[in-house]
mmCIF file of C-alpha atoms in Angstrom:
data_model
loop_
_atom_site.group_PDB
_atom_site.id
_atom_site.type_symbol
_atom_site.label_atom_id
_atom_site.label_comp_id
_atom_site.label_asym_id
_atom_site.label_seq_id
_atom_site.Cartn_x
_atom_site.Cartn_y
_atom_site.Cartn_z
ATOM 1 C CA UNK A 141 -74.554 80.151 -26.400
ATOM 2 C CA UNK A 142 -73.339 81.390 -23.045
ATOM 3 C CA UNK A 143 -70.022 83.090 -22.445
ATOM 4 C CA UNK A 144 -68.115 85.729 -24.357
ATOM 5 C CA UNK A 145 -68.812 85.570 -28.114
ATOM 6 C CA UNK A 146 -66.102 84.583 -30.582
ATOM 7 C CA UNK A 147 -64.701 87.668 -32.316
ATOM 8 C CA UNK A 148 -64.702 86.216 -35.856
ATOM 9 C CA UNK A 149 -67.190 83.624 -37.098
ATOM 10 C CA UNK A 150 -64.339 81.860 -38.895
ATOM 11 C CA UNK A 151 -62.898 81.001 -35.505
ATOM 12 C CA UNK A 152 -65.964 78.854 -34.895
ATOM 13 C CA UNK A 153 -65.255 77.104 -38.187
ATOM 14 C CA UNK A 154 -61.611 76.734 -37.193
ATOM 15 C CA UNK A 155 -62.492 75.294 -33.789
ATOM 16 C CA UNK A 156 -64.752 72.716 -35.446
ATOM 17 C CA UNK A 157 -62.030 71.652 -37.887
ATOM 18 C CA UNK A 158 -59.403 71.426 -35.143
ATOM 19 C CA UNK A 159 -61.544 69.311 -32.819
ATOM 20 C CA UNK A 160 -63.440 67.159 -35.326
ATOM 21 C CA UNK A 161 -60.966 66.826 -38.228
ATOM 22 C CA UNK A 162 -57.408 67.570 -37.088
ATOM 23 C CA UNK A 163 -57.534 65.919 -33.651
ATOM 24 C CA UNK A 164 -60.676 63.805 -34.149
ATOM 25 C CA UNK A 165 -61.457 64.112 -30.438
ATOM 26 C CA UNK A 166 -63.352 61.133 -28.986
ATOM 27 C CA UNK A 167 -65.329 60.710 -25.732
ATOM 28 C CA UNK A 168 -63.273 60.310 -22.552
ATOM 29 C CA UNK A 169 -60.013 61.464 -24.147
ATOM 30 C CA UNK A 170 -57.680 63.827 -22.294
ATOM 31 C CA UNK A 171 -57.175 66.906 -24.493
ATOM 32 C CA UNK A 172 -54.674 69.642 -23.663
ATOM 33 C CA UNK A 173 -55.273 73.132 -25.079
ATOM 34 C CA UNK A 174 -52.234 75.393 -24.912
ATOM 35 C CA UNK A 175 -52.073 79.082 -25.776
ATOM 36 C CA UNK A 176 -51.688 82.566 -24.339
ATOM 37 C CA UNK A 177 -54.483 84.735 -22.982
ATOM 38 C CA UNK A 178 -54.485 86.577 -26.332
ATOM 39 C CA UNK A 179 -56.011 83.470 -27.919
ATOM 40 C CA UNK A 180 -58.948 83.429 -25.466
ATOM 41 C CA UNK A 181 -61.679 83.510 -28.176
ATOM 42 C CA UNK A 182 -60.273 80.428 -29.933
ATOM 43 C CA UNK A 183 -59.450 78.630 -26.676
ATOM 44 C CA UNK A 184 -63.049 79.087 -25.513
ATOM 45 C CA UNK A 185 -64.448 77.822 -28.810
ATOM 46 C CA UNK A 186 -62.192 74.747 -28.800
ATOM 47 C CA UNK A 187 -62.884 74.071 -25.103
ATOM 48 C CA UNK A 188 -66.638 74.165 -25.779
ATOM 49 C CA UNK A 189 -66.370 71.687 -28.658
ATOM 50 C CA UNK A 190 -64.152 69.312 -26.673
ATOM 51 C CA UNK A 191 -66.793 69.289 -23.923
ATOM 52 C CA UNK A 192 -69.507 68.661 -26.519
ATOM 53 C CA UNK A 193 -67.516 65.670 -27.828
ATOM 54 C CA UNK A 194 -67.560 64.109 -24.343
ATOM 55 C CA UNK A 195 -63.819 64.507 -23.764
ATOM 56 C CA UNK A 196 -61.842 66.070 -20.920
ATOM 57 C CA UNK A 197 -60.233 69.421 -21.824
ATOM 58 C CA UNK A 198 -57.121 70.544 -19.954
ATOM 59 C CA UNK A 199 -56.431 74.233 -20.664
ATOM 60 C CA UNK A 200 -52.768 75.214 -20.290
ATOM 61 C CA UNK A 201 -52.912 78.992 -20.523
ATOM 62 C CA UNK A 202 -49.788 81.158 -20.540
ATOM 63 C CA UNK A 203 -49.501 84.815 -19.609
ATOM 64 C CA UNK A 204 -47.442 87.120 -21.861
ATOM 65 C CA UNK A 205 -44.227 88.164 -20.145
ATOM 66 C CA UNK A 206 -43.645 85.096 -17.972
ATOM 67 C CA UNK A 207 -41.020 83.589 -20.287
ATOM 68 C CA UNK A 208 -38.939 86.763 -20.121
ATOM 69 C CA UNK A 209 -39.012 86.600 -16.310
ATOM 70 C CA UNK A 210 -38.142 82.910 -16.329
ATOM 71 C CA UNK A 211 -35.135 83.149 -18.651
ATOM 72 C CA UNK A 212 -34.033 86.446 -17.167
ATOM 73 C CA UNK A 213 -34.186 85.537 -13.474
ATOM 74 C CA UNK A 214 -34.132 81.740 -13.031
ATOM 75 C CA UNK A 215 -30.986 80.073 -11.722
ATOM 76 C CA UNK A 216 -29.631 76.909 -13.358
ATOM 77 C CA UNK A 217 -31.634 74.580 -11.095
ATOM 78 C CA UNK A 218 -34.816 76.475 -11.916
ATOM 79 C CA UNK A 219 -34.055 76.336 -15.655
ATOM 80 C CA UNK A 220 -33.703 72.551 -15.402
ATOM 81 C CA UNK A 221 -36.755 72.077 -13.184
ATOM 82 C CA UNK A 222 -39.702 70.522 -15.009
ATOM 83 C CA UNK A 223 -43.080 71.582 -13.642
ATOM 84 C CA UNK A 224 -45.635 68.799 -12.990
ATOM 85 C CA UNK A 225 -47.964 70.220 -15.653
ATOM 86 C CA UNK A 226 -45.226 69.897 -18.303
ATOM 87 C CA UNK A 227 -45.627 66.108 -18.119
ATOM 88 C CA UNK A 228 -49.333 66.104 -18.989
ATOM 89 C CA UNK A 229 -49.152 66.724 -22.739
ATOM 90 C CA UNK A 230 -46.198 64.484 -23.743
ATOM 91 C CA UNK A 231 -46.905 61.643 -21.312
ATOM 92 C CA UNK A 232 -50.656 61.545 -20.588
ATOM 93 C CA UNK A 233 -52.753 63.393 -23.164
ATOM 94 C CA UNK A 234 -54.617 61.616 -25.950
ATOM 95 C CA UNK A 235 -54.745 64.803 -28.024
ATOM 96 C CA UNK A 236 -52.904 68.114 -27.804
ATOM 97 C CA UNK A 237 -53.633 71.453 -29.414
ATOM 98 C CA UNK A 238 -50.983 74.187 -29.320
ATOM 99 C CA UNK A 239 -52.157 77.675 -30.291
ATOM 100 C CA UNK A 240 -49.387 80.089 -31.244
ATOM 101 C CA UNK A 241 -50.475 83.464 -29.865
ATOM 102 C CA UNK A 242 -47.457 85.592 -29.009
ATOM 103 C CA UNK A 243 -47.709 89.150 -27.765
ATOM 104 C CA UNK A 244 -44.079 89.836 -28.727
ATOM 105 C CA UNK A 245 -42.181 87.403 -30.951
ATOM 106 C CA UNK A 246 -38.855 89.073 -30.082
ATOM 107 C CA UNK A 247 -39.371 88.965 -26.320
ATOM 108 C CA UNK A 248 -36.509 86.498 -25.760
ATOM 109 C CA UNK A 249 -34.031 88.051 -28.183
ATOM 110 C CA UNK A 250 -31.900 89.394 -25.312
ATOM 111 C CA UNK A 251 -31.687 86.092 -23.444
ATOM 112 C CA UNK A 252 -28.329 84.307 -23.261
ATOM 113 C CA UNK A 253 -28.699 81.341 -25.681
ATOM 114 C CA UNK A 254 -26.896 79.111 -23.178
ATOM 115 C CA UNK A 255 -29.816 79.508 -20.767
ATOM 116 C CA UNK A 256 -32.334 78.432 -23.382
ATOM 117 C CA UNK A 257 -30.047 75.557 -24.333
ATOM 118 C CA UNK A 258 -29.928 74.392 -20.696
ATOM 119 C CA UNK A 259 -33.724 74.379 -20.449
ATOM 120 C CA UNK A 260 -34.052 72.491 -23.761
ATOM 121 C CA UNK A 261 -31.538 69.852 -22.725
ATOM 122 C CA UNK A 262 -33.395 69.266 -19.449
ATOM 123 C CA UNK A 263 -36.562 68.554 -21.428
ATOM 124 C CA UNK A 264 -34.987 66.232 -23.998
ATOM 125 C CA UNK A 265 -36.631 63.137 -22.490
ATOM 126 C CA UNK A 266 -40.052 64.809 -22.647
ATOM 127 C CA UNK A 267 -39.473 65.671 -26.300
ATOM 128 C CA UNK A 268 -38.458 62.087 -27.029
ATOM 129 C CA UNK A 269 -41.534 60.708 -25.254
ATOM 130 C CA UNK A 270 -43.788 63.131 -27.159
ATOM 131 C CA UNK A 271 -42.380 61.973 -30.497
ATOM 132 C CA UNK A 272 -42.557 58.295 -29.530
ATOM 133 C CA UNK A 273 -46.217 58.494 -28.477
ATOM 134 C CA UNK A 274 -47.083 60.445 -31.612
ATOM 135 C CA UNK A 275 -45.416 57.822 -33.828
ATOM 136 C CA UNK A 276 -47.234 55.028 -31.983
ATOM 137 C CA UNK A 277 -50.610 56.735 -32.488
ATOM 138 C CA UNK A 278 -51.061 57.249 -28.753
ATOM 139 C CA UNK A 279 -51.001 61.046 -29.038
ATOM 140 C CA UNK A 280 -52.645 63.193 -31.704
ATOM 141 C CA UNK A 281 -51.290 66.725 -31.872
ATOM 142 C CA UNK A 282 -51.888 69.851 -33.865
ATOM 143 C CA UNK A 283 -50.291 73.299 -33.930
ATOM 144 C CA UNK A 284 -52.322 76.280 -35.094
ATOM 145 C CA UNK A 285 -52.168 80.068 -34.785
ATOM 146 C CA UNK A 286 -54.363 82.840 -33.460
ATOM 147 C CA UNK A 287 -53.681 86.155 -35.263
ATOM 148 C CA UNK A 288 -52.058 88.735 -32.995
ATOM 149 C CA UNK A 289 -50.536 92.141 -33.630
ATOM 150 C CA UNK A 290 -47.074 90.659 -33.058
ATOM 151 C CA UNK A 291 -47.499 88.127 -35.865
ATOM 152 C CA UNK A 292 -49.040 90.789 -38.124
ATOM 153 C CA UNK A 293 -46.070 93.106 -37.537
ATOM 154 C CA UNK A 294 -43.607 90.317 -38.362
ATOM 155 C CA UNK A 295 -45.499 89.705 -41.599
ATOM 156 C CA UNK A 296 -45.568 93.469 -42.334
ATOM 157 C CA UNK A 297 -49.365 93.495 -42.461
ATOM 158 C CA UNK A 298 -52.187 95.166 -40.610
ATOM 159 C CA UNK A 299 -53.983 92.891 -38.162
ATOM 160 C CA UNK A 300 -57.070 92.701 -40.383
ATOM 161 C CA UNK A 301 -54.975 91.826 -43.452
ATOM 162 C CA UNK A 302 -53.096 89.236 -41.446
ATOM 163 C CA UNK A 303 -56.356 87.661 -40.297
ATOM 164 C CA UNK A 304 -57.393 87.345 -43.944
ATOM 165 C CA UNK A 305 -54.006 85.763 -44.729
ATOM 166 C CA UNK A 306 -54.339 83.242 -41.890
ATOM 167 C CA UNK A 307 -57.913 82.203 -42.600
ATOM 168 C CA UNK A 308 -57.334 82.029 -46.350
ATOM 169 C CA UNK A 309 -54.342 79.728 -45.856
ATOM 170 C CA UNK A 310 -56.617 77.452 -43.818
ATOM 171 C CA UNK A 311 -59.308 77.431 -46.552
ATOM 172 C CA UNK A 312 -61.790 78.626 -43.928
ATOM 173 C CA UNK A 313 -63.773 80.682 -46.458
ATOM 174 C CA UNK A 314 -64.627 77.586 -48.506
ATOM 175 C CA UNK A 315 -68.167 76.237 -48.376
ATOM 176 C CA UNK A 316 -66.793 72.968 -46.973
ATOM 177 C CA UNK A 317 -63.257 73.444 -45.616
ATOM 178 C CA UNK A 318 -62.929 69.805 -44.569
ATOM 179 C CA UNK A 319 -63.720 68.641 -48.108
ATOM 180 C CA UNK A 320 -61.065 71.034 -49.401
ATOM 181 C CA UNK A 321 -58.460 69.586 -47.036
ATOM 182 C CA UNK A 322 -59.465 66.086 -48.056
ATOM 183 C CA UNK A 323 -58.741 67.085 -51.669
ATOM 184 C CA UNK A 324 -55.338 68.427 -50.566
ATOM 185 C CA UNK A 325 -54.731 65.102 -48.849
ATOM 186 C CA UNK A 326 -55.447 63.120 -52.018
ATOM 187 C CA UNK A 327 -53.040 65.190 -54.119
ATOM 188 C CA UNK A 328 -50.280 64.980 -51.521
ATOM 189 C CA UNK A 329 -50.829 61.236 -51.198
ATOM 190 C CA UNK A 330 -50.179 60.917 -54.939
ATOM 191 C CA UNK A 331 -46.749 62.482 -54.406
ATOM 192 C CA UNK A 332 -46.090 60.367 -51.299
ATOM 193 C CA UNK A 333 -46.946 57.185 -53.222
ATOM 194 C CA UNK A 334 -44.604 58.162 -56.065
ATOM 195 C CA UNK A 335 -41.754 58.684 -53.588
ATOM 196 C CA UNK A 336 -42.399 55.502 -51.629
ATOM 197 C CA UNK A 337 -39.826 53.301 -53.396
ATOM 198 C CA UNK A 338 -37.218 55.944 -54.222
ATOM 199 C CA UNK A 339 -33.673 56.222 -52.865
ATOM 200 C CA UNK A 340 -31.647 59.258 -53.958
ATOM 201 C CA UNK A 341 -32.497 62.982 -53.899
ATOM 202 C CA UNK A 342 -30.409 65.726 -55.504
ATOM 203 C CA UNK A 343 -31.415 69.363 -55.002
ATOM 204 C CA UNK A 344 -29.831 72.219 -56.937
ATOM 205 C CA UNK A 345 -30.721 75.898 -56.556
ATOM 206 C CA UNK A 346 -28.809 79.178 -56.188
ATOM 207 C CA UNK A 347 -26.312 78.542 -53.379
ATOM 208 C CA UNK A 348 -27.509 74.945 -52.971
ATOM 209 C CA UNK A 349 -26.191 71.590 -54.170
ATOM 210 C CA UNK A 350 -27.396 68.899 -51.796
ATOM 211 C CA UNK A 351 -27.631 65.114 -51.985
ATOM 212 C CA UNK A 352 -29.357 62.795 -49.536
ATOM 213 C CA UNK A 353 -30.866 59.319 -49.254
ATOM 214 C CA UNK A 354 -34.485 58.413 -48.471
ATOM 215 C CA UNK A 355 -34.363 54.641 -49.043
ATOM 216 C CA UNK A 356 -36.549 52.836 -46.537
ATOM 217 C CA UNK A 357 -37.914 56.078 -45.119
ATOM 218 C CA UNK A 358 -41.568 57.082 -45.198
ATOM 219 C CA UNK A 359 -42.976 60.393 -46.424
ATOM 220 C CA UNK A 360 -45.849 61.709 -44.296
ATOM 221 C CA UNK A 361 -48.878 63.408 -45.843
ATOM 222 C CA UNK A 362 -49.390 66.559 -43.729
ATOM 223 C CA UNK A 363 -52.973 67.465 -44.586
ATOM 224 C CA UNK A 364 -54.248 69.542 -41.670
ATOM 225 C CA UNK A 365 -53.901 66.999 -38.908
ATOM 226 C CA UNK A 366 -50.424 67.895 -37.611
ATOM 227 C CA UNK A 367 -50.540 71.621 -38.320
ATOM 228 C CA UNK A 368 -53.364 73.926 -39.271
ATOM 229 C CA UNK A 369 -53.045 75.343 -41.815
ATOM 230 C CA UNK A 370 -50.982 72.622 -43.395
ATOM 231 C CA UNK A 371 -49.657 71.594 -46.770
ATOM 232 C CA UNK A 372 -46.402 69.624 -46.875
ATOM 233 C CA UNK A 373 -44.944 66.170 -47.318
ATOM 234 C CA UNK A 374 -42.004 65.251 -45.106
ATOM 235 C CA UNK A 375 -39.668 62.447 -44.167
ATOM 236 C CA UNK A 376 -36.508 61.804 -42.198
ATOM 237 C CA UNK A 377 -33.466 61.347 -44.475
ATOM 238 C CA UNK A 378 -30.890 58.674 -43.722
ATOM 239 C CA UNK A 379 -28.877 60.374 -41.019
ATOM 240 C CA UNK A 380 -25.398 59.836 -42.497
ATOM 241 C CA UNK A 381 -26.391 60.371 -46.136
ATOM 242 C CA UNK A 382 -26.525 64.163 -46.442
ATOM 243 C CA UNK A 383 -23.679 65.731 -48.409
ATOM 244 C CA UNK A 384 -23.198 69.118 -50.033
ATOM 245 C CA UNK A 385 -24.309 72.600 -49.105
ATOM 246 C CA UNK A 386 -27.547 74.556 -48.804
ATOM 247 C CA UNK A 387 -28.386 78.230 -48.555
ATOM 248 C CA UNK A 388 -31.651 79.082 -46.871
ATOM 249 C CA UNK A 389 -33.563 81.786 -48.699
ATOM 250 C CA UNK A 390 -35.661 83.073 -45.833
ATOM 251 C CA UNK A 391 -34.642 84.184 -42.322
ATOM 252 C CA UNK A 392 -34.976 81.483 -39.679
ATOM 253 C CA UNK A 393 -36.940 82.805 -36.713
ATOM 254 C CA UNK A 394 -36.675 80.820 -33.488
ATOM 255 C CA UNK A 395 -36.774 81.516 -29.743
ATOM 256 C CA UNK A 396 -37.152 85.250 -30.246
ATOM 257 C CA UNK A 397 -34.278 85.568 -32.710
ATOM 258 C CA UNK A 398 -34.096 86.016 -36.458
ATOM 259 C CA UNK A 399 -31.115 84.256 -38.030
ATOM 260 C CA UNK A 400 -30.529 85.465 -41.592
ATOM 261 C CA UNK A 401 -28.800 84.029 -44.657
ATOM 262 C CA UNK A 402 -27.976 80.688 -43.080
ATOM 263 C CA UNK A 403 -25.618 78.440 -45.032
ATOM 264 C CA UNK A 404 -24.794 74.879 -44.005
ATOM 265 C CA UNK A 405 -22.215 72.424 -45.301
ATOM 266 C CA UNK A 406 -22.750 68.693 -44.722
ATOM 267 C CA UNK A 407 -20.334 65.764 -44.784
ATOM 268 C CA UNK A 408 -21.779 62.282 -44.256
ATOM 269 C CA UNK A 409 -24.840 63.766 -42.624
ATOM 270 C CA UNK A 410 -23.134 66.132 -40.197
ATOM 271 C CA UNK A 411 -23.003 69.924 -40.376
ATOM 272 C CA UNK A 412 -19.277 70.643 -40.580
ATOM 273 C CA UNK A 413 -19.553 74.362 -41.332
ATOM 274 C CA UNK A 414 -22.276 76.935 -40.718
ATOM 275 C CA UNK A 415 -22.511 80.662 -41.339
ATOM 276 C CA UNK A 416 -25.172 83.352 -40.992
ATOM 277 C CA UNK A 417 -25.233 87.058 -41.769
ATOM 278 C CA UNK A 418 -27.214 87.787 -38.604
ATOM 279 C CA UNK A 419 -27.135 86.002 -35.239
ATOM 280 C CA UNK A 420 -24.433 83.555 -36.348
ATOM 281 C CA UNK A 421 -23.356 83.000 -32.741
ATOM 282 C CA UNK A 422 -26.855 81.785 -31.855
ATOM 283 C CA UNK A 423 -26.794 79.412 -34.839
ATOM 284 C CA UNK A 424 -23.445 77.940 -33.788
ATOM 285 C CA UNK A 425 -24.476 77.568 -30.146
ATOM 286 C CA UNK A 426 -27.673 75.806 -31.160
ATOM 287 C CA UNK A 427 -25.693 73.390 -33.331
ATOM 288 C CA UNK A 428 -23.772 72.441 -30.191
ATOM 289 C CA UNK A 429 -26.902 71.678 -28.143
ATOM 290 C CA UNK A 430 -26.176 67.951 -28.422
ATOM 291 C CA UNK A 431 -24.765 65.416 -30.895
ATOM 292 C CA UNK A 432 -27.998 65.166 -32.878
ATOM 293 C CA UNK A 433 -28.302 68.923 -33.431
ATOM 294 C CA UNK A 434 -25.816 68.791 -36.341
ATOM 295 C CA UNK A 435 -27.812 66.151 -38.246
ATOM 296 C CA UNK A 436 -31.057 66.457 -40.197
ATOM 297 C CA UNK A 437 -34.252 65.138 -38.666
ATOM 298 C CA UNK A 438 -36.575 66.245 -41.463
ATOM 299 C CA UNK A 439 -36.600 66.804 -45.230
ATOM 300 C CA UNK A 440 -39.814 68.254 -46.680
ATOM 301 C CA UNK A 441 -41.588 70.034 -49.515
ATOM 302 C CA UNK A 442 -44.155 72.814 -49.016
ATOM 303 C CA UNK A 443 -47.296 72.345 -51.128
ATOM 304 C CA UNK A 444 -49.756 75.051 -50.007
ATOM 305 C CA UNK A 445 -50.232 77.327 -53.037
ATOM 306 C CA UNK A 446 -52.509 79.518 -50.922
ATOM 307 C CA UNK A 447 -49.396 80.659 -49.054
ATOM 308 C CA UNK A 448 -47.051 82.553 -51.344
ATOM 309 C CA UNK A 449 -45.760 85.364 -49.117
ATOM 310 C CA UNK A 450 -43.078 84.999 -46.456
ATOM 311 C CA UNK A 451 -44.571 85.997 -43.081
ATOM 312 C CA UNK A 452 -41.732 85.274 -40.614
ATOM 313 C CA UNK A 453 -43.713 82.458 -39.022
ATOM 314 C CA UNK A 454 -42.572 78.895 -39.612
ATOM 315 C CA UNK A 455 -46.095 77.456 -39.335
ATOM 316 C CA UNK A 456 -46.933 79.210 -42.605
ATOM 317 C CA UNK A 457 -43.555 79.717 -44.259
ATOM 318 C CA UNK A 458 -42.582 76.042 -44.358
ATOM 319 C CA UNK A 459 -45.836 75.323 -46.217
ATOM 320 C CA UNK A 460 -45.213 77.829 -49.056
ATOM 321 C CA UNK A 461 -45.889 75.952 -52.276
ATOM 322 C CA UNK A 462 -42.659 75.388 -54.182
ATOM 323 C CA UNK A 463 -40.276 75.442 -51.216
ATOM 324 C CA UNK A 464 -38.145 72.874 -49.424
ATOM 325 C CA UNK A 465 -37.421 72.858 -45.730
ATOM 326 C CA UNK A 466 -34.901 70.976 -43.666
ATOM 327 C CA UNK A 467 -34.960 70.568 -39.899
ATOM 328 C CA UNK A 468 -31.873 70.175 -37.778
ATOM 329 C CA UNK A 469 -32.321 67.878 -34.810
ATOM 330 C CA UNK A 470 -35.023 65.439 -33.772
ATOM 331 C CA UNK A 471 -36.613 63.139 -36.333
ATOM 332 C CA UNK A 472 -40.263 62.171 -36.384
ATOM 333 C CA UNK A 473 -40.100 58.411 -35.649
ATOM 334 C CA UNK A 474 -43.076 57.667 -37.910
ATOM 335 C CA UNK A 475 -40.872 58.554 -40.902
ATOM 336 C CA UNK A 476 -38.291 55.952 -39.918
ATOM 337 C CA UNK A 477 -35.888 58.683 -38.810
ATOM 338 C CA UNK A 478 -33.807 57.893 -35.732
ATOM 339 C CA UNK A 479 -31.969 61.148 -35.030
ATOM 340 C CA UNK A 480 -32.436 62.350 -31.449
ATOM 341 C CA UNK A 481 -31.936 65.898 -30.220
ATOM 342 C CA UNK A 482 -33.426 68.482 -27.883
ATOM 343 C CA UNK A 483 -33.961 70.747 -30.922
ATOM 344 C CA UNK A 484 -36.043 70.600 -34.093
ATOM 345 C CA UNK A 485 -35.225 73.706 -36.127
ATOM 346 C CA UNK A 486 -36.896 74.167 -39.526
ATOM 347 C CA UNK A 487 -35.147 76.210 -42.221
ATOM 348 C CA UNK A 488 -36.634 77.075 -45.618
ATOM 349 C CA UNK A 489 -35.137 77.111 -49.107
ATOM 350 C CA UNK A 490 -37.163 78.703 -51.927
ATOM 351 C CA UNK A 491 -37.131 76.485 -55.027
ATOM 352 C CA UNK A 492 -39.463 78.575 -57.198
ATOM 353 C CA UNK A 493 -36.682 79.876 -59.454
ATOM 354 C CA UNK A 494 -33.608 78.299 -61.034
ATOM 355 C CA UNK A 495 -33.955 75.005 -59.189
ATOM 356 C CA UNK A 496 -34.311 71.306 -59.819
ATOM 357 C CA UNK A 497 -35.052 68.361 -57.580
ATOM 358 C CA UNK A 498 -34.132 64.994 -59.047
ATOM 359 C CA UNK A 499 -35.185 61.761 -57.382
ATOM 360 C CA UNK A 500 -33.394 58.650 -58.617
ATOM 361 C CA UNK A 501 -32.294 60.815 -61.578
ATOM 362 C CA UNK A 502 -35.923 61.594 -62.490
ATOM 363 C CA UNK A 503 -37.084 65.209 -62.507
ATOM 364 C CA UNK A 504 -39.416 65.516 -59.520
ATOM 365 C CA UNK A 505 -39.660 69.310 -59.210
ATOM 366 C CA UNK A 506 -38.518 72.198 -61.383
ATOM 367 C CA UNK A 507 -38.736 75.834 -60.325
ATOM 368 C CA UNK A 508 -41.115 74.870 -57.531
ATOM 369 C CA UNK A 509 -43.557 72.899 -59.681
ATOM 370 C CA UNK A 510 -43.951 69.130 -59.289
ATOM 371 C CA UNK A 511 -43.216 67.289 -62.545
ATOM 372 C CA UNK A 512 -44.502 63.799 -61.757
#
């Protein structure tokens, strides 16, 4: 095989799963591959397999440091300007792979949140189009991660230990990883089927007493096709149904900032009060991005028992078996959710101790373990 060799043989396995299972790439499809130069080994492996499948790969490679220049130097017109290549993935691609591969996860921590908010608002229509095409089955997408020192540092691990963590969570050491994910899919589908005709959800945990409605909404079985690794079931709650309060156990890392000990209070679906021990101002500014930012777009349970340790990366943390996560902002239309926003911000609540989830007054989960 010509070209630079892949650093870890499991990356070849990962590239095969991403192209053949997660995205199911077909001949003549337009496939975008996004990631930084740090992810070059995985990008090359995926690119090769997309070519072998007879499709048309479109690499969208980023260089570490450009975002800091952009948010630090761009004027308002430049922040709003949408480059021609930004239209390709949401509007034209048949499949899209995004590879998280940061060199510095805190690189944007000094940026004025208002500047990021301006850029997000300018791209709201692209976000909406992306979600619409995904719901219609016109666009398959998957988000994965290439282990970098930045991610390893956030997780308080060495790079080699972090690589083991990442590949283990993806079941890449199994004799047949795809068969393993198909087994995950069957178990999650059992839970999805049980929830299909339910209406009321009541969650209690330390600092949390939350009620919401799911009547008429659809739970999605996330089994390695949307994210990799995966392991969750999610829906969009009725937008005006959320009442009560929730305290998020883990820090919420987003856009280069870590927001800690977030607490939200809901009345008829809307966040009416919000506090945080760290970066509260950023939380409050984000809630004011647009009208939809104060409503929930997602309600989900993490099911991946292979992920038990918090790693400060939402791709993994929201999948921790025995947790719940809520997302402020945009709904996924395929769930029946209709909330629109320029943001989609996931926050995680650990339910593995002193918690209950009741669905239509039936015990669905206790201390992080499903009871149905």
